Tab-separated table of C-alpha atoms in Angstrom:
chain	number	residue	atom	x	y	z
A	1010	UNK	CA	0.000	0.000	0.000
A	1011	UNK	CA	2.919	2.330	0.719
A	1012	UNK	CA	2.474	5.866	1.986
A	1013	UNK	CA	3.222	7.140	5.476
A	1014	UNK	CA	2.064	5.588	8.747
A	1015	UNK	CA	1.762	8.011	11.676
A	1016	UNK	CA	1.511	6.148	14.999
A	1017	UNK	CA	-0.039	8.400	17.615
A	1018	UNK	CA	-1.928	10.467	15.055
A	1019	UNK	CA	-4.617	11.590	17.504
A	1020	UNK	CA	-2.071	13.452	19.626
A	1021	UNK	CA	-0.721	16.962	19.222
A	1022	UNK	CA	2.425	16.131	17.228
A	1023	UNK	CA	0.888	13.211	15.341
A	1024	UNK	CA	-2.047	15.240	14.075
A	1025	UNK	CA	0.279	18.092	13.026
A	1026	UNK	CA	2.444	15.613	11.107
A	1027	UNK	CA	-0.560	14.083	9.352
A	1028	UNK	CA	-1.784	17.533	8.263
A	1029	UNK	CA	1.683	18.535	7.041
A	1030	UNK	CA	2.196	15.388	4.951
A	1031	UNK	CA	-1.331	15.491	3.551
A	1032	UNK	CA	-0.708	19.140	2.655
A	1033	UNK	CA	2.131	17.876	0.455
A	1034	UNK	CA	-0.133	15.330	-1.200
A	1035	UNK	CA	1.104	12.254	0.678
A	1036	UNK	CA	-1.104	9.280	1.555
A	1037	UNK	CA	-1.189	9.130	5.352
A	1038	UNK	CA	-2.608	6.347	7.496
A	1039	UNK	CA	-3.350	7.761	10.931
A	1040	UNK	CA	-3.031	5.125	13.654
A	1041	UNK	CA	-3.837	5.598	17.331
A	1042	UNK	CA	-5.651	3.958	20.214
A	1043	UNK	CA	-8.696	6.084	19.310
A	1044	UNK	CA	-8.493	6.285	15.504
A	1045	UNK	CA	-10.089	8.901	13.304
A	1046	UNK	CA	-13.061	7.714	11.202
A	1047	UNK	CA	-12.552	6.605	7.622
A	1048	UNK	CA	-10.302	4.141	5.789
A	1049	UNK	CA	-7.127	6.020	6.695
A	1050	UNK	CA	-7.781	5.808	10.431
A	1051	UNK	CA	-6.534	2.615	12.096
A	1052	UNK	CA	-6.416	1.432	15.693
A	1053	UNK	CA	-2.981	0.708	17.123
A	1054	UNK	CA	-1.730	0.438	20.692
A	1055	UNK	CA	2.037	0.290	21.239
A	1056	UNK	CA	1.407	-2.008	24.201
A	1057	UNK	CA	0.227	-4.646	21.690
A	1058	UNK	CA	3.380	-5.460	19.668
A	1059	UNK	CA	1.821	-8.317	17.699
A	1060	UNK	CA	-0.909	-5.980	16.428
A	1061	UNK	CA	1.716	-3.390	15.472
A	1062	UNK	CA	3.673	-5.923	13.410
A	1063	UNK	CA	0.495	-7.151	11.737
A	1064	UNK	CA	-0.530	-3.616	10.774
A	1065	UNK	CA	2.888	-2.877	9.262
A	1066	UNK	CA	2.848	-6.116	7.293
A	1067	UNK	CA	-0.605	-5.215	5.968
A	1068	UNK	CA	0.149	-1.586	5.071
A	1069	UNK	CA	3.834	-1.908	4.062
A	1070	UNK	CA	4.433	1.833	4.578
A	1071	UNK	CA	7.331	3.646	2.975
A	1072	UNK	CA	7.903	5.626	6.190
A	1073	UNK	CA	6.758	5.274	9.804
A	1074	UNK	CA	6.495	8.261	12.171
A	1075	UNK	CA	6.241	7.494	15.879
A	1076	UNK	CA	5.230	10.397	18.130
A	1077	UNK	CA	3.095	8.036	20.269
A	1078	UNK	CA	4.287	7.551	23.854
A	1079	UNK	CA	3.247	7.805	27.460
A	1080	UNK	CA	4.590	11.336	28.045
A	1081	UNK	CA	3.447	11.753	31.670
A	1082	UNK	CA	6.723	12.290	33.487
A	1083	UNK	CA	5.458	11.724	37.019
A	1084	UNK	CA	3.497	8.621	36.009
A	1085	UNK	CA	6.597	7.164	34.356
A	1086	UNK	CA	8.522	7.772	37.568
A	1087	UNK	CA	5.982	5.915	39.707
A	1088	UNK	CA	5.108	3.202	37.138
A	1089	UNK	CA	8.393	2.437	35.349
A	1090	UNK	CA	7.642	-1.165	34.318
A	1091	UNK	CA	4.204	-0.324	32.932
A	1092	UNK	CA	5.364	2.708	30.959
A	1093	UNK	CA	8.484	0.948	29.636
A	1094	UNK	CA	6.191	-1.515	27.871
A	1095	UNK	CA	5.081	1.387	25.667
A	1096	UNK	CA	7.964	3.863	25.675
A	1097	UNK	CA	10.766	1.329	25.222
A	1098	UNK	CA	9.532	-2.172	24.354
A	1099	UNK	CA	6.623	-1.035	22.170
A	1100	UNK	CA	8.779	1.532	20.412
A	1101	UNK	CA	11.533	-0.964	19.626
A	1102	UNK	CA	9.089	-3.634	18.436
A	1103	UNK	CA	7.595	-1.133	15.992
A	1104	UNK	CA	11.054	0.019	14.915
A	1105	UNK	CA	12.148	-3.568	14.306
A	1106	UNK	CA	9.018	-4.278	12.260
A	1107	UNK	CA	9.674	-1.155	10.152
A	1108	UNK	CA	13.310	-2.194	9.642
A	1109	UNK	CA	12.193	-5.614	8.393
A	1110	UNK	CA	10.161	-3.830	5.705
A	1111	UNK	CA	13.022	-1.474	4.869
A	1112	UNK	CA	10.965	1.523	6.011
A	1113	UNK	CA	12.773	4.310	7.896
A	1114	UNK	CA	11.328	5.282	11.282
A	1115	UNK	CA	10.981	8.804	12.687
A	1116	UNK	CA	11.143	8.517	16.480
A	1117	UNK	CA	10.208	11.476	18.662
A	1118	UNK	CA	12.377	11.891	21.715
A	1119	UNK	CA	12.710	14.603	24.326
A	1120	UNK	CA	14.921	17.271	25.852
A	1121	UNK	CA	14.571	15.202	29.033
A	1122	UNK	CA	17.368	12.889	27.862
A	1123	UNK	CA	19.588	15.613	29.413
A	1124	UNK	CA	19.916	16.475	33.099
A	1125	UNK	CA	19.635	20.239	32.600
A	1126	UNK	CA	22.833	21.082	34.450
A	1127	UNK	CA	24.017	23.496	31.750
A	1128	UNK	CA	21.483	23.730	28.886
A	1129	UNK	CA	22.159	24.603	25.234
A	1130	UNK	CA	22.650	20.931	24.346
A	1131	UNK	CA	23.846	19.801	20.922
A	1132	UNK	CA	22.887	16.574	19.180
A	1133	UNK	CA	26.286	15.008	19.853
A	1134	UNK	CA	26.315	15.737	23.598
A	1135	UNK	CA	26.133	12.554	25.719
A	1136	UNK	CA	22.715	11.877	27.201
A	1137	UNK	CA	22.386	12.088	30.978
A	1138	UNK	CA	18.703	11.728	31.957
A	1139	UNK	CA	17.510	12.891	35.352
A	1140	UNK	CA	14.231	10.972	35.543
A	1141	UNK	CA	12.635	7.715	34.394
A	1142	UNK	CA	10.907	9.271	31.391
A	1143	UNK	CA	14.253	10.599	30.181
A	1144	UNK	CA	15.892	7.212	30.746
A	1145	UNK	CA	13.179	5.524	28.705
A	1146	UNK	CA	13.591	7.986	25.844
A	1147	UNK	CA	17.381	7.646	25.889
A	1148	UNK	CA	17.138	3.839	25.786
A	1149	UNK	CA	14.618	3.938	22.944
A	1150	UNK	CA	16.812	6.396	21.013
A	1151	UNK	CA	19.773	4.038	21.184
A	1152	UNK	CA	17.689	1.072	20.087
A	1153	UNK	CA	16.098	2.922	17.168
A	1154	UNK	CA	19.444	4.224	15.936
A	1155	UNK	CA	20.994	0.766	16.239
A	1156	UNK	CA	18.396	-0.759	13.908
A	1157	UNK	CA	19.045	1.448	10.878
A	1158	UNK	CA	21.162	4.437	9.927
A	1159	UNK	CA	18.164	5.696	7.948
A	1160	UNK	CA	16.123	6.114	11.125
A	1161	UNK	CA	15.539	9.663	12.323
A	1162	UNK	CA	15.501	10.681	15.999
A	1163	UNK	CA	13.804	14.025	16.618
A	1164	UNK	CA	14.340	15.551	20.040
A	1165	UNK	CA	11.723	18.165	20.826
A	1166	UNK	CA	10.368	19.993	23.863
A	1167	UNK	CA	7.319	21.752	25.306
A	1168	UNK	CA	5.197	21.269	22.184
A	1169	UNK	CA	1.976	23.263	22.043
A	1170	UNK	CA	-0.918	23.953	19.684
A	1171	UNK	CA	-4.578	23.097	19.195
A	1172	UNK	CA	-5.669	19.552	19.941
A	1173	UNK	CA	-9.004	17.918	20.634
A	1174	UNK	CA	-8.025	16.980	24.180
A	1175	UNK	CA	-6.455	20.031	25.855
A	1176	UNK	CA	-3.403	18.197	27.170
A	1177	UNK	CA	-0.514	20.448	26.195
A	1178	UNK	CA	0.800	23.208	28.441
A	1179	UNK	CA	-0.660	26.188	26.556
A	1180	UNK	CA	-4.153	24.711	26.373
A	1181	UNK	CA	-4.006	23.880	30.080
A	1182	UNK	CA	-3.015	27.473	30.849
A	1183	UNK	CA	-5.876	28.780	28.683
A	1184	UNK	CA	-8.402	26.425	30.305
A	1185	UNK	CA	-7.377	27.238	33.875
A	1186	UNK	CA	-7.251	30.997	33.369
A	1187	UNK	CA	-10.537	31.008	31.413
A	1188	UNK	CA	-12.147	29.299	34.424
A	1189	UNK	CA	-10.764	32.024	36.708
A	1190	UNK	CA	-8.325	29.656	38.408
A	1191	UNK	CA	-4.766	30.426	39.429
A	1192	UNK	CA	-1.964	28.264	38.081
A	1193	UNK	CA	1.495	27.648	39.506
A	1194	UNK	CA	4.342	27.073	37.072
A	1195	UNK	CA	7.913	25.892	37.743
A	1196	UNK	CA	10.556	28.332	36.536
A	1197	UNK	CA	12.416	25.821	34.350
A	1198	UNK	CA	14.125	26.703	31.054
A	1199	UNK	CA	13.175	25.069	27.751
A	1200	UNK	CA	12.381	25.797	24.090
A	1201	UNK	CA	8.586	26.093	23.617
A	1202	UNK	CA	7.776	24.488	20.265
A	1203	UNK	CA	4.763	25.217	18.069
A	1204	UNK	CA	3.613	21.806	16.820
A	1205	UNK	CA	2.837	22.914	13.260
A	1206	UNK	CA	6.325	24.431	12.914
A	1207	UNK	CA	7.847	21.213	14.300
A	1208	UNK	CA	5.898	19.177	11.756
A	1209	UNK	CA	7.059	21.417	8.894
A	1210	UNK	CA	10.700	20.840	9.802
A	1211	UNK	CA	10.290	17.079	10.295
A	1212	UNK	CA	8.480	16.615	6.996
A	1213	UNK	CA	11.318	18.474	5.282
A	1214	UNK	CA	13.934	16.272	6.993
A	1215	UNK	CA	12.091	13.228	5.674
A	1216	UNK	CA	11.765	14.702	2.181
A	1217	UNK	CA	15.556	15.014	2.147
A	1218	UNK	CA	15.881	11.393	3.419
A	1219	UNK	CA	18.020	12.408	6.387
A	1220	UNK	CA	18.738	10.106	9.305
A	1221	UNK	CA	20.441	10.523	12.674
A	1222	UNK	CA	19.577	12.858	15.557
A	1223	UNK	CA	18.113	16.338	15.100
A	1224	UNK	CA	16.964	18.876	17.675
A	1225	UNK	CA	13.705	20.438	16.446
A	1226	UNK	CA	12.424	22.996	18.939
A	1227	UNK	CA	11.340	26.608	19.073
A	1228	UNK	CA	13.887	29.346	18.478
A	1229	UNK	CA	13.796	30.769	22.017
A	1230	UNK	CA	15.068	29.518	25.358
A	1231	UNK	CA	12.485	30.678	27.929
A	1232	UNK	CA	11.489	29.982	31.511
A	1233	UNK	CA	8.160	28.140	31.562
A	1234	UNK	CA	6.806	30.836	33.866
A	1235	UNK	CA	7.550	33.547	31.320
A	1236	UNK	CA	6.097	31.414	28.520
A	1237	UNK	CA	2.867	30.888	30.465
A	1238	UNK	CA	2.502	34.639	30.971
A	1239	UNK	CA	3.168	35.255	27.278
A	1240	UNK	CA	0.445	32.736	26.407
A	1241	UNK	CA	-1.973	34.520	28.750
A	1242	UNK	CA	-1.272	37.882	27.111
A	1243	UNK	CA	-1.605	36.421	23.621
A	1244	UNK	CA	-5.054	35.014	24.376
A	1245	UNK	CA	-6.247	38.009	26.407
A	1246	UNK	CA	-6.259	36.273	29.784
A	1247	UNK	CA	-5.235	37.418	33.259
A	1248	UNK	CA	-1.523	36.729	33.639
A	1249	UNK	CA	-1.577	37.841	37.275
A	1250	UNK	CA	-3.082	34.441	38.120
A	1251	UNK	CA	0.097	32.703	36.883
A	1252	UNK	CA	2.318	32.240	39.920
A	1253	UNK	CA	5.737	30.683	40.458
A	1254	UNK	CA	5.694	27.231	41.949
A	1255	UNK	CA	6.621	27.275	45.620
A	1256	UNK	CA	10.062	25.874	46.556
A	1257	UNK	CA	9.862	22.169	47.324
A	1258	UNK	CA	6.470	21.745	45.652
A	1259	UNK	CA	7.938	19.199	43.206
A	1260	UNK	CA	9.754	17.172	45.866
A	1261	UNK	CA	7.374	14.189	45.625
A	1262	UNK	CA	7.390	14.203	41.812
A	1263	UNK	CA	9.914	13.226	39.179
A	1264	UNK	CA	12.895	15.599	39.085
A	1265	UNK	CA	12.912	17.985	36.117
A	1266	UNK	CA	15.954	19.372	34.303
A	1267	UNK	CA	16.620	22.982	35.324
A	1268	UNK	CA	17.689	24.006	31.816
A	1269	UNK	CA	16.975	21.473	29.059
A	1270	UNK	CA	17.285	23.957	26.186
A	1271	UNK	CA	18.478	22.554	22.855
A	1272	UNK	CA	20.540	24.054	20.031
A	1273	UNK	CA	19.082	23.841	16.521
A	1274	UNK	CA	21.848	24.849	14.091
A	1275	UNK	CA	21.899	21.340	12.590
A	1276	UNK	CA	18.237	21.198	11.568
A	1277	UNK	CA	18.204	24.787	10.326
A	1278	UNK	CA	21.207	24.122	8.086
A	1279	UNK	CA	19.749	20.832	6.849
A	1280	UNK	CA	16.239	22.050	5.994
A	1281	UNK	CA	16.177	25.834	5.712
A	1282	UNK	CA	12.980	25.828	7.786
A	1283	UNK	CA	12.704	28.867	10.059
A	1284	UNK	CA	11.947	27.840	13.621
A	1285	UNK	CA	9.514	30.161	15.377
A	1286	UNK	CA	10.019	32.016	18.624
A	1287	UNK	CA	7.396	31.734	21.353
A	1288	UNK	CA	5.519	34.933	20.487
A	1289	UNK	CA	5.382	33.985	16.783
A	1290	UNK	CA	4.206	30.465	17.528
A	1291	UNK	CA	1.499	31.606	19.938
A	1292	UNK	CA	0.337	34.230	17.447
A	1293	UNK	CA	0.129	31.597	14.675
A	1294	UNK	CA	-1.854	29.352	17.003
A	1295	UNK	CA	-4.258	32.155	17.888
A	1296	UNK	CA	-4.815	32.983	14.223
A	1297	UNK	CA	-5.966	29.409	13.556
A	1298	UNK	CA	-8.586	29.904	16.226
A	1299	UNK	CA	-9.825	26.323	16.354
A	1300	UNK	CA	-8.829	22.679	16.514
A	1301	UNK	CA	-7.809	21.828	12.915
A	1302	UNK	CA	-9.457	18.925	11.126
């Protein structure tokens, strides 16, 4: 059948990827645990490796994109064996099945493969995860890269944009402030990444048949607290209700990197895609004004 298989297509990054490839005229099969209606929507759960292999054998895609994961950092910390079945074992089973078909895999990793001690990480810097989620991503990265040099590892961070379930940080900020609630935000440094801009860069990497590791994040390194306040201003909400998280409030949760910012010279040189700053990305999101189809 060929075409592109996006695993995790109902999520923020997966849906942005599907739109970007379809915008270029590609045939996209959108797979997820809750698939979209129609012949190009298929059910797939990474925790069911036999089903994943069967779907790949049936579809024989030319390319597989894998943004699907359990991304809940605290849950990974408290349920490592359960989440490893998806984030490591499920990922590597899918990657192995793709390799058997000769199809390159695009695996989405995280800035959390670094401990945040210094920030401004390059692709070639050694990984040093601080929490279980980061350890799972680092292990999956190594396995995916070991299967094929054609495989692409995309490290990204703090992705935001419209999605049907308001799970990303910006939509949570909008929902809480719209309800008149206060929100406390840790003052950690990262690169907020507009999902549609991320998808544009990844689709271009794939068009150029590039493999290896690429950092694909927003152009600015910002504290999350400042980003939350910028989001509030962009959407006309009360930023005074955004408060810094109290010292020690995260002590019972998974540790977070203090500065997990990533450098992006490699992807910019490889694709020519301009990565957006936070204000530009939020403005582009606001202009869309709805959850895209």
